[in-house]
Tab-separated table of C-alpha atoms in Angstrom:
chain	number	residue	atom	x	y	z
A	13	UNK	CA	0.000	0.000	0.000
A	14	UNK	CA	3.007	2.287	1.161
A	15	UNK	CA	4.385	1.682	-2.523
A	16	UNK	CA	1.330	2.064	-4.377
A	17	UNK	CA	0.814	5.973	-2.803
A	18	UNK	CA	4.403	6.592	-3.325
A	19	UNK	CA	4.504	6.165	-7.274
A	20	UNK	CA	1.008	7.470	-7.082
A	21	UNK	CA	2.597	10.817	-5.459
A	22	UNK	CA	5.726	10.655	-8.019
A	23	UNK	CA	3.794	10.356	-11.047
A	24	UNK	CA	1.460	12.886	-10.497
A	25	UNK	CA	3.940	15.195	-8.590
A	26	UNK	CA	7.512	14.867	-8.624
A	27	UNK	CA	9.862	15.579	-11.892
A	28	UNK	CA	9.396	15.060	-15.412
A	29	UNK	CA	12.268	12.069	-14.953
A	30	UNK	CA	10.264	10.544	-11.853
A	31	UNK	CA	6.893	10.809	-13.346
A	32	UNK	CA	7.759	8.685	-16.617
A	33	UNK	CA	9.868	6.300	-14.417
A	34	UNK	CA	7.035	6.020	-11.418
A	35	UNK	CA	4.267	5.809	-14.248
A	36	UNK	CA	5.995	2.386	-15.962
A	37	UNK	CA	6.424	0.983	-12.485
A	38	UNK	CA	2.799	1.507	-11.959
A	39	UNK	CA	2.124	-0.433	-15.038
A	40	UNK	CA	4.583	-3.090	-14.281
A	41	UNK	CA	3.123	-3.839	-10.817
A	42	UNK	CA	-0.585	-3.559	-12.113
A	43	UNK	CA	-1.522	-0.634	-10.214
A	44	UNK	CA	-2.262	0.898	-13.823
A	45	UNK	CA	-3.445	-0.002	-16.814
A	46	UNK	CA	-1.141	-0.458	-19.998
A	47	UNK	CA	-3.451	1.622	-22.096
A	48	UNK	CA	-4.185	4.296	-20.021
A	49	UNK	CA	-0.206	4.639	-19.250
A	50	UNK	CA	-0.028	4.742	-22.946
A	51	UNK	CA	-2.829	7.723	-23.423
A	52	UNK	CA	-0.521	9.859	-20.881
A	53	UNK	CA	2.434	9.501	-22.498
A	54	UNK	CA	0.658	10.336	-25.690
A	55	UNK	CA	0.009	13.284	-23.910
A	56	UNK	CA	3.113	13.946	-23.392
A	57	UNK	CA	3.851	14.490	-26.964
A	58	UNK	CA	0.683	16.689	-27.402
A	59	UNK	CA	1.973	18.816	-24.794
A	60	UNK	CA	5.410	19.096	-25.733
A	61	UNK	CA	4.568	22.661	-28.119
A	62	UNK	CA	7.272	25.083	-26.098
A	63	UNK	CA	10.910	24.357	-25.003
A	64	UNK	CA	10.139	24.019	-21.712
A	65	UNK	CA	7.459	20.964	-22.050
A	66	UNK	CA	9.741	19.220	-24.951
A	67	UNK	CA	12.662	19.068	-22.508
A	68	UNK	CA	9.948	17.321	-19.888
A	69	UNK	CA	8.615	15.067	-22.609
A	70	UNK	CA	12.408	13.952	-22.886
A	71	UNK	CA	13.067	13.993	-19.373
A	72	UNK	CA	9.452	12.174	-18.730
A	73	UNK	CA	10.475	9.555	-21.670
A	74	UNK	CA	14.149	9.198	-20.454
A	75	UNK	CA	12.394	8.107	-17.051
A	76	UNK	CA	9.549	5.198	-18.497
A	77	UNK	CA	12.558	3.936	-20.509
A	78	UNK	CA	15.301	3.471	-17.717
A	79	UNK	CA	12.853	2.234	-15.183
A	80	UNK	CA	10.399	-0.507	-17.697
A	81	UNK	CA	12.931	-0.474	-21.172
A	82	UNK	CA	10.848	-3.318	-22.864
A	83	UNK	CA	7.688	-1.865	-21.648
A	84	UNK	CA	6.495	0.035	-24.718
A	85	UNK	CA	7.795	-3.415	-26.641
A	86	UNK	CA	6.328	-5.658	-25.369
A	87	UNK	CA	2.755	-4.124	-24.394
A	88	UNK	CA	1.102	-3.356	-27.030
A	89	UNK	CA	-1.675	-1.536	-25.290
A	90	UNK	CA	1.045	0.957	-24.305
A	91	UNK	CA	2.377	1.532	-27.705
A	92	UNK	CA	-0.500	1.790	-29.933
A	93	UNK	CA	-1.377	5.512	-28.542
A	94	UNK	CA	1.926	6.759	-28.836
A	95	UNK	CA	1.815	5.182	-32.315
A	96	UNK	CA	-1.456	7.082	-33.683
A	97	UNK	CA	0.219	10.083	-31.820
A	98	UNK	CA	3.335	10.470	-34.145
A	99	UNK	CA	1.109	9.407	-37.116
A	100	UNK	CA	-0.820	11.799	-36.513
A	101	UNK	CA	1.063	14.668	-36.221
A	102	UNK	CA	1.695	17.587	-38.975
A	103	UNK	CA	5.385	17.314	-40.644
A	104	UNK	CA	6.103	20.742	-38.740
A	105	UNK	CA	4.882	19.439	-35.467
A	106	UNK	CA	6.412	16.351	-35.502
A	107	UNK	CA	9.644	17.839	-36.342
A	108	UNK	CA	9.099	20.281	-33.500
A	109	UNK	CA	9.256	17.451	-31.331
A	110	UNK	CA	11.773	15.210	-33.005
A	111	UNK	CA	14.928	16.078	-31.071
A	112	UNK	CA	13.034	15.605	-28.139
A	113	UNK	CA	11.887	12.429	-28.272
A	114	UNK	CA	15.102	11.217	-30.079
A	115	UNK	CA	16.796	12.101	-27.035
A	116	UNK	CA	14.398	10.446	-24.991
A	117	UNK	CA	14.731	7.392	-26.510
A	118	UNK	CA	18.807	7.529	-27.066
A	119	UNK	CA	18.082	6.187	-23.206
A	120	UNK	CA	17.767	2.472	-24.628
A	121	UNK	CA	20.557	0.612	-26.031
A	122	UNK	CA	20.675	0.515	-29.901
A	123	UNK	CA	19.749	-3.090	-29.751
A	124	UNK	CA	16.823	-2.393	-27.806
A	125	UNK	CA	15.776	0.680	-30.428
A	126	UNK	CA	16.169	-1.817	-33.236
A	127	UNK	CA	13.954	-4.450	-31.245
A	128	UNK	CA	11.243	-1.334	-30.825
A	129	UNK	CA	11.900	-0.683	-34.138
A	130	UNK	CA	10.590	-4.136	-35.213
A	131	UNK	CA	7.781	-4.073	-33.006
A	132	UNK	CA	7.080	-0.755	-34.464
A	133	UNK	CA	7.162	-2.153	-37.902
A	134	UNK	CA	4.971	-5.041	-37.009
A	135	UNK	CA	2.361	-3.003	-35.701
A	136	UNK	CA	2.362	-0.420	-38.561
A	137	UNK	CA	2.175	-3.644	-41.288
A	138	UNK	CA	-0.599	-4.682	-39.818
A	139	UNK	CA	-2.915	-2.004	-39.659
A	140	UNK	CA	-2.187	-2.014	-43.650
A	141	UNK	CA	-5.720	-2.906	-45.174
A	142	UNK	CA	-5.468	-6.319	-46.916
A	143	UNK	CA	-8.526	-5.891	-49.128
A	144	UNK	CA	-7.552	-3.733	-52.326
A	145	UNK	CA	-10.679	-4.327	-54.008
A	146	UNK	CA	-9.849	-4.667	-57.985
A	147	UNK	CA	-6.553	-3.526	-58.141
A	148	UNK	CA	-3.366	-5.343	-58.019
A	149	UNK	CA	-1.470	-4.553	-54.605
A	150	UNK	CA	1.769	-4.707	-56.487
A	151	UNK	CA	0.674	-2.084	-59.085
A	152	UNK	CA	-1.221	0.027	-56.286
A	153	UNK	CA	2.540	-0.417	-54.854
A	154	UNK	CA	4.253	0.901	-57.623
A	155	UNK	CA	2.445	3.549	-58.084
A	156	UNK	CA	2.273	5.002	-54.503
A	157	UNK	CA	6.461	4.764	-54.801
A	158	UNK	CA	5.734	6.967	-58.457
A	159	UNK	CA	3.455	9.285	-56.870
A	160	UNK	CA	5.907	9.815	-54.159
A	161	UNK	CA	9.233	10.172	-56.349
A	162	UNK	CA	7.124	12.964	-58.457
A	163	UNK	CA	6.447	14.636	-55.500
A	164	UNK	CA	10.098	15.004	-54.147
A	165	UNK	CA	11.361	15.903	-57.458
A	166	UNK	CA	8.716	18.369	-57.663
A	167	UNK	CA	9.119	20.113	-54.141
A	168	UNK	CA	13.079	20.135	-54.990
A	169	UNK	CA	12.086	22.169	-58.085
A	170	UNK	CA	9.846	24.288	-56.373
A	171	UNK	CA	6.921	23.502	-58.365
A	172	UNK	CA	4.278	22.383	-56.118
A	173	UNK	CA	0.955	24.635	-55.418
A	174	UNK	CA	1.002	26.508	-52.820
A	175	UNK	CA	-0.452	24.839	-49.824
A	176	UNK	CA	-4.060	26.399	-49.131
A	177	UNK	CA	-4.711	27.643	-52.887
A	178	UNK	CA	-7.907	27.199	-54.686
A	179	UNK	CA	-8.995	23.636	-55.456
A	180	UNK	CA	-11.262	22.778	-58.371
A	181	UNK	CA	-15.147	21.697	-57.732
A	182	UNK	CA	-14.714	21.142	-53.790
A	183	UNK	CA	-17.444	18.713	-51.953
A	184	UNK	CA	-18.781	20.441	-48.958
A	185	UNK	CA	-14.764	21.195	-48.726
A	186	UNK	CA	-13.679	17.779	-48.296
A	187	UNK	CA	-11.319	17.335	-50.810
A	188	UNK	CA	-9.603	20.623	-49.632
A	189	UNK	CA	-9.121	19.240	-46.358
A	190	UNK	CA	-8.410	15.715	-47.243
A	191	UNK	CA	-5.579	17.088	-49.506
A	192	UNK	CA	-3.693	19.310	-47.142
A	193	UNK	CA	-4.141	16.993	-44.477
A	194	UNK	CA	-2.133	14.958	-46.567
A	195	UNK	CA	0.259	17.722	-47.658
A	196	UNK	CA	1.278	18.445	-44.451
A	197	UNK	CA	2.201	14.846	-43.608
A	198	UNK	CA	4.842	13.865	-46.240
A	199	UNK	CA	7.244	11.977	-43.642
A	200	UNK	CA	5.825	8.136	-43.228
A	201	UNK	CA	4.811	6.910	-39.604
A	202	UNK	CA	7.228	4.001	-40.059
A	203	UNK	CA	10.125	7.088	-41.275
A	204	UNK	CA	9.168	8.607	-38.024
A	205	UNK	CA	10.077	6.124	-36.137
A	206	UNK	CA	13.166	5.543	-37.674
A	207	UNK	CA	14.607	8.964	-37.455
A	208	UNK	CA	13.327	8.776	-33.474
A	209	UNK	CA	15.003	5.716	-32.601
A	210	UNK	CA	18.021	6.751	-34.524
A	211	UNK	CA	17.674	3.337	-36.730
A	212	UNK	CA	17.717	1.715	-40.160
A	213	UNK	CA	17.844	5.127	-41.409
A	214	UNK	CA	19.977	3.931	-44.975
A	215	UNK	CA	15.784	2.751	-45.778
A	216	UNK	CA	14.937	7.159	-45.199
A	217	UNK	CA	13.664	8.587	-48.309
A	218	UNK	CA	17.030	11.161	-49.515
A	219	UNK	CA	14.641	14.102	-48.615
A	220	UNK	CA	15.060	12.793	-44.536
A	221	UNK	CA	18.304	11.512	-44.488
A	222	UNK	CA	19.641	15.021	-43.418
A	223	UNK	CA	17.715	15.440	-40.363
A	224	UNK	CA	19.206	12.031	-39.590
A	225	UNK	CA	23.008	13.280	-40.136
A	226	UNK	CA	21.975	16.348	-37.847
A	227	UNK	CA	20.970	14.707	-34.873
A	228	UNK	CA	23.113	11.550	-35.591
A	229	UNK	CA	25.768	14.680	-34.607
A	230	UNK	CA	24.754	15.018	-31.224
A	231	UNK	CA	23.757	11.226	-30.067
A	232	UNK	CA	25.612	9.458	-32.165
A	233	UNK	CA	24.917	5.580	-31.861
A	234	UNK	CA	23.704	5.352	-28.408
A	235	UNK	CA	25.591	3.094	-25.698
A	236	UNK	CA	24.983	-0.293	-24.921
A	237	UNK	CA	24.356	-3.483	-26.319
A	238	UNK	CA	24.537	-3.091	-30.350
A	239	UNK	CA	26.777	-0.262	-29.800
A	240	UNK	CA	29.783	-1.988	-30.674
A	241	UNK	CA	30.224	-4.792	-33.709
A	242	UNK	CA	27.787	-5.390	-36.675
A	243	UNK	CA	25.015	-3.595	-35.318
A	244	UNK	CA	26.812	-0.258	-34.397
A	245	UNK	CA	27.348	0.411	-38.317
A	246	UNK	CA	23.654	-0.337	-39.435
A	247	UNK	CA	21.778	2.124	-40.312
A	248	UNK	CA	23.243	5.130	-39.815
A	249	UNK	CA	21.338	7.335	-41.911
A	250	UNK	CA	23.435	10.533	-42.214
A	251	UNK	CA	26.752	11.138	-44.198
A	252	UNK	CA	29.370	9.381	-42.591
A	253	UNK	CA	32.075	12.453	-41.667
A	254	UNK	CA	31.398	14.522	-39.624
A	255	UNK	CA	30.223	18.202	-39.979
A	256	UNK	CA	33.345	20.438	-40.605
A	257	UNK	CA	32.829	22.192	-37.362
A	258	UNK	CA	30.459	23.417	-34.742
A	259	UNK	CA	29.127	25.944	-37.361
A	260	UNK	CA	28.302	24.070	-39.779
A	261	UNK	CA	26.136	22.132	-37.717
A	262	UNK	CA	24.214	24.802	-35.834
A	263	UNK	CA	23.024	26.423	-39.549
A	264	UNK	CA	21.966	22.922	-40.911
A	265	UNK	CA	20.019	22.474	-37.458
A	266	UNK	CA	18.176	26.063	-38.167
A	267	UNK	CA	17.725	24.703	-41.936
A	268	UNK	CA	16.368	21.957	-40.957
A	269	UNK	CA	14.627	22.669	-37.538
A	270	UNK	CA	14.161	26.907	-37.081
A	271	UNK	CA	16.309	28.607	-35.410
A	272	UNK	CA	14.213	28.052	-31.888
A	273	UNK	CA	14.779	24.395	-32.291
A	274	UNK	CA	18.203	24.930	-33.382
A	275	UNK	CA	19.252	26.621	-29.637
A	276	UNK	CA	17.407	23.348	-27.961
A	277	UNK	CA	19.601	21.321	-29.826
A	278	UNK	CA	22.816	22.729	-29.189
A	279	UNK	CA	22.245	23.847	-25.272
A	280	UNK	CA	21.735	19.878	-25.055
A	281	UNK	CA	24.969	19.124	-26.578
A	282	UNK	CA	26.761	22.091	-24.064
A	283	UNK	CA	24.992	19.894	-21.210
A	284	UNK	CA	26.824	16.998	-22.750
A	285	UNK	CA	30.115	18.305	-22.815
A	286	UNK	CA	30.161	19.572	-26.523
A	287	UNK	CA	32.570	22.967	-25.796
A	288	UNK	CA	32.672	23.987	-29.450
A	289	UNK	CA	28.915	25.281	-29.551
A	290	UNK	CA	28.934	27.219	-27.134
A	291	UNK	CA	29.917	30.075	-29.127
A	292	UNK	CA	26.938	29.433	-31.350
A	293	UNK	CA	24.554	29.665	-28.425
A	294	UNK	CA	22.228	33.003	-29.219
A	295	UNK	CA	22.206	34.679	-25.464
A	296	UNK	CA	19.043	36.173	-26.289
A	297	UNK	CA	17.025	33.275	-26.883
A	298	UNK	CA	18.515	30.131	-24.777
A	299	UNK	CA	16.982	28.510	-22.478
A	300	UNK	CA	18.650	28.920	-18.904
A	301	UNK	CA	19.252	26.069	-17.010
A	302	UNK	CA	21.539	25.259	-14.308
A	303	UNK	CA	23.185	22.418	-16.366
A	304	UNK	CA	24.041	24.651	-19.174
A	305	UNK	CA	25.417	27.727	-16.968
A	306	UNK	CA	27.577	24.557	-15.139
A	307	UNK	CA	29.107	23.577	-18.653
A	308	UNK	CA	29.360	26.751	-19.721
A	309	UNK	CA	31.972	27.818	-16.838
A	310	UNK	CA	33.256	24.152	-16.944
A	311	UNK	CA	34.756	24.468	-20.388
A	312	UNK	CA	35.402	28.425	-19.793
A	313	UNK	CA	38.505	27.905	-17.739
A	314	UNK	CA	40.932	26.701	-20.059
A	315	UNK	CA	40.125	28.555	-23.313
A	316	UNK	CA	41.977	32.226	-24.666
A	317	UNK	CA	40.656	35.684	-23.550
A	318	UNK	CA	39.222	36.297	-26.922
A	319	UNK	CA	36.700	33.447	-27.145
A	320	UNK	CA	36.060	34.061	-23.515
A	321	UNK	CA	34.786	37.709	-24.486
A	322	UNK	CA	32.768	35.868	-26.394
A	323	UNK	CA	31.109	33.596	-23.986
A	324	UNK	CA	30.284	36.383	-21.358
A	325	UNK	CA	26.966	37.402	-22.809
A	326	UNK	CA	25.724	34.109	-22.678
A	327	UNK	CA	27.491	33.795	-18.767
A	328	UNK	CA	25.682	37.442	-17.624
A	329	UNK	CA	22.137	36.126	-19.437
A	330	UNK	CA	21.940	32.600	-17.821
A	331	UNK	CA	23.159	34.103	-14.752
A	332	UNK	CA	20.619	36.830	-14.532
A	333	UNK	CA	17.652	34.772	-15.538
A	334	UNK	CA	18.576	31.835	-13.073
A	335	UNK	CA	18.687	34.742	-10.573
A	336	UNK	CA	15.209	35.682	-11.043
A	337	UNK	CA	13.612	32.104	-11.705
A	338	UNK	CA	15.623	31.689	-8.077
A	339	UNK	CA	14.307	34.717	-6.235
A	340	UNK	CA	10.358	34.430	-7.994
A	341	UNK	CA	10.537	30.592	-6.212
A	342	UNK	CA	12.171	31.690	-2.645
């Protein structure tokens, strides 16, 4: 009983981390249903519109995942909201929330992300309707992979309508909606996942392959089992050298990303020790956080005066806003 209100108290009140870890306890002892656990960590993702709630949604994510790994694997009542969830979602909001929940799941081993992966797969094969009526699934194949290929080399060329323009002889405005629906989802749920769990990414469409270089930059290929041997050099996704330098990297990441998501990315690779972006940290629209002020001055002792001018704007901003955030709580 003692337990019970305990992860009852820590997943409705204590940290991001503790909530996700005391919510796939509660599932693992039976004090919560699989499904419902899986609605709330949809929500997670719904919620996760501002920096603030995607670094929670990581947080909350890195916590299920250390505490219950397989969970999400092997219950499939747990997985199938989260699944619709990152269907669902709009190209623009999804990517939004990629880094996020990339980092999130860099928690599991890359074994582990490849056995998600699969179950991932599984699930998405299977909610493929079997019953094509007249037409040849192989043709109705090939011609989905045409439609596609026209569509990439038509976006690259800039040729595409305008999203929102007139449509011809519109019932009750369906087709309007049904085709921007569509037009704002041109990443597959099954892509999604890959460039989230950081695997298989050689099967990406070309179009995707760079936002799986960019973050590939900052987690790499994970630790663990399947981090060494055959595995480790599957699917990488990305090019295989490196970005030239630290600069290179933060202007693909606001290419591919904005400019907002751009400064989430690169304050998480200070946190991890990364001292050549600090300099490309904007001081006017970080985030503070006491992690990032502590790498900040961890990597400030040993370098010259002249990229230390640099760094004090960033210093006297996260200083001055952890001040306040300090002094609004006390």
């Amino acid at each position: 009983i003692r337990l019970g209100d305990a992860l009852a108290r820590l997943a409705a009140g204590g940290s991001p981390l503790m909530r996700g870890a005391a919510g796939a306890v509660q599932v693992l002892l039976g004090q919560e249903e699989a499904r419902a656990f899986g609605e709330r960590v949809a929500s997670w993702v719904d919620g996760a519109a501002g920096p603030e709630s995607r670094t929670a949604l990581s947080a909350r994510l890195t916590g299920l995942l250390t505490a219950a790994g397989p969970l999400l694997e092997a219950a499939a009542p747990a997985l199938a909201p989260l699944l619709n969830r990152v269907a669902e979602l709009s190209d623009r909001d999804f990517l939004d929330r990629l880094p996020a929940l990339r980092g999130g799941f860099d928690t599991l081993s890359p074994a582990a992300r490849d056995r998600l992966l699969s179950a991932v797969e599984e699930r998405l094969d299977g909610e493929h309707p079997a019953d094509t009526g007249d037409i040849d699934p192989a043709a109705l194949a090939r011609w989905t992979r045409a439609d596609l290929a026209a569509r990439e080399a038509l976006t690259a060329l800039g040729l595409l309508p305008e999203a929102g323009g007139p449509t011809e002889d519109p019932v009750d405005g369906v087709i309007e909606r049904s085709a921007r629906a569509a037009s704002a989802r041109t990443l597959s749920p099954a892509d999604r996942w890959r460039l989230l769990l950081g695997r298989r990414q050689d099967r990406l469409p070309a179009s995707a392959r760079s936002l799986a270089t960019a973050l590939d930059e900052l987690y790499g290929q994970g630790r663990g089992e399947g981090s060494r041997g055959d595995m480790a050099g599957r699917g990488r996704g990305g090019r295989e050298a490196p970005y030239p330098g630290a600069r290179e990297w933060s202007e693909e990441l606001a290419a591919l990303f904005g400019p907002g998501i751009r400064e989430e990315v690169l304050a998480a690779a200070a946190a991890a020790g990364r001292r050549d972006v600090l300099t490309e940290l904007d001081p006017d629209t970080v985030r503070p956080s006491v992690d990032l002020l502590r790498s900040v001055l961890r990597h400030a002792g040993g370098l010259p005066e002249a990229r230390l001018a640099a760094l004090r704007p960033l210093v006297r901003r996260l200083v001055e806003a952890l001040t306040r955030q300090l002094a609004t709580r006390l």
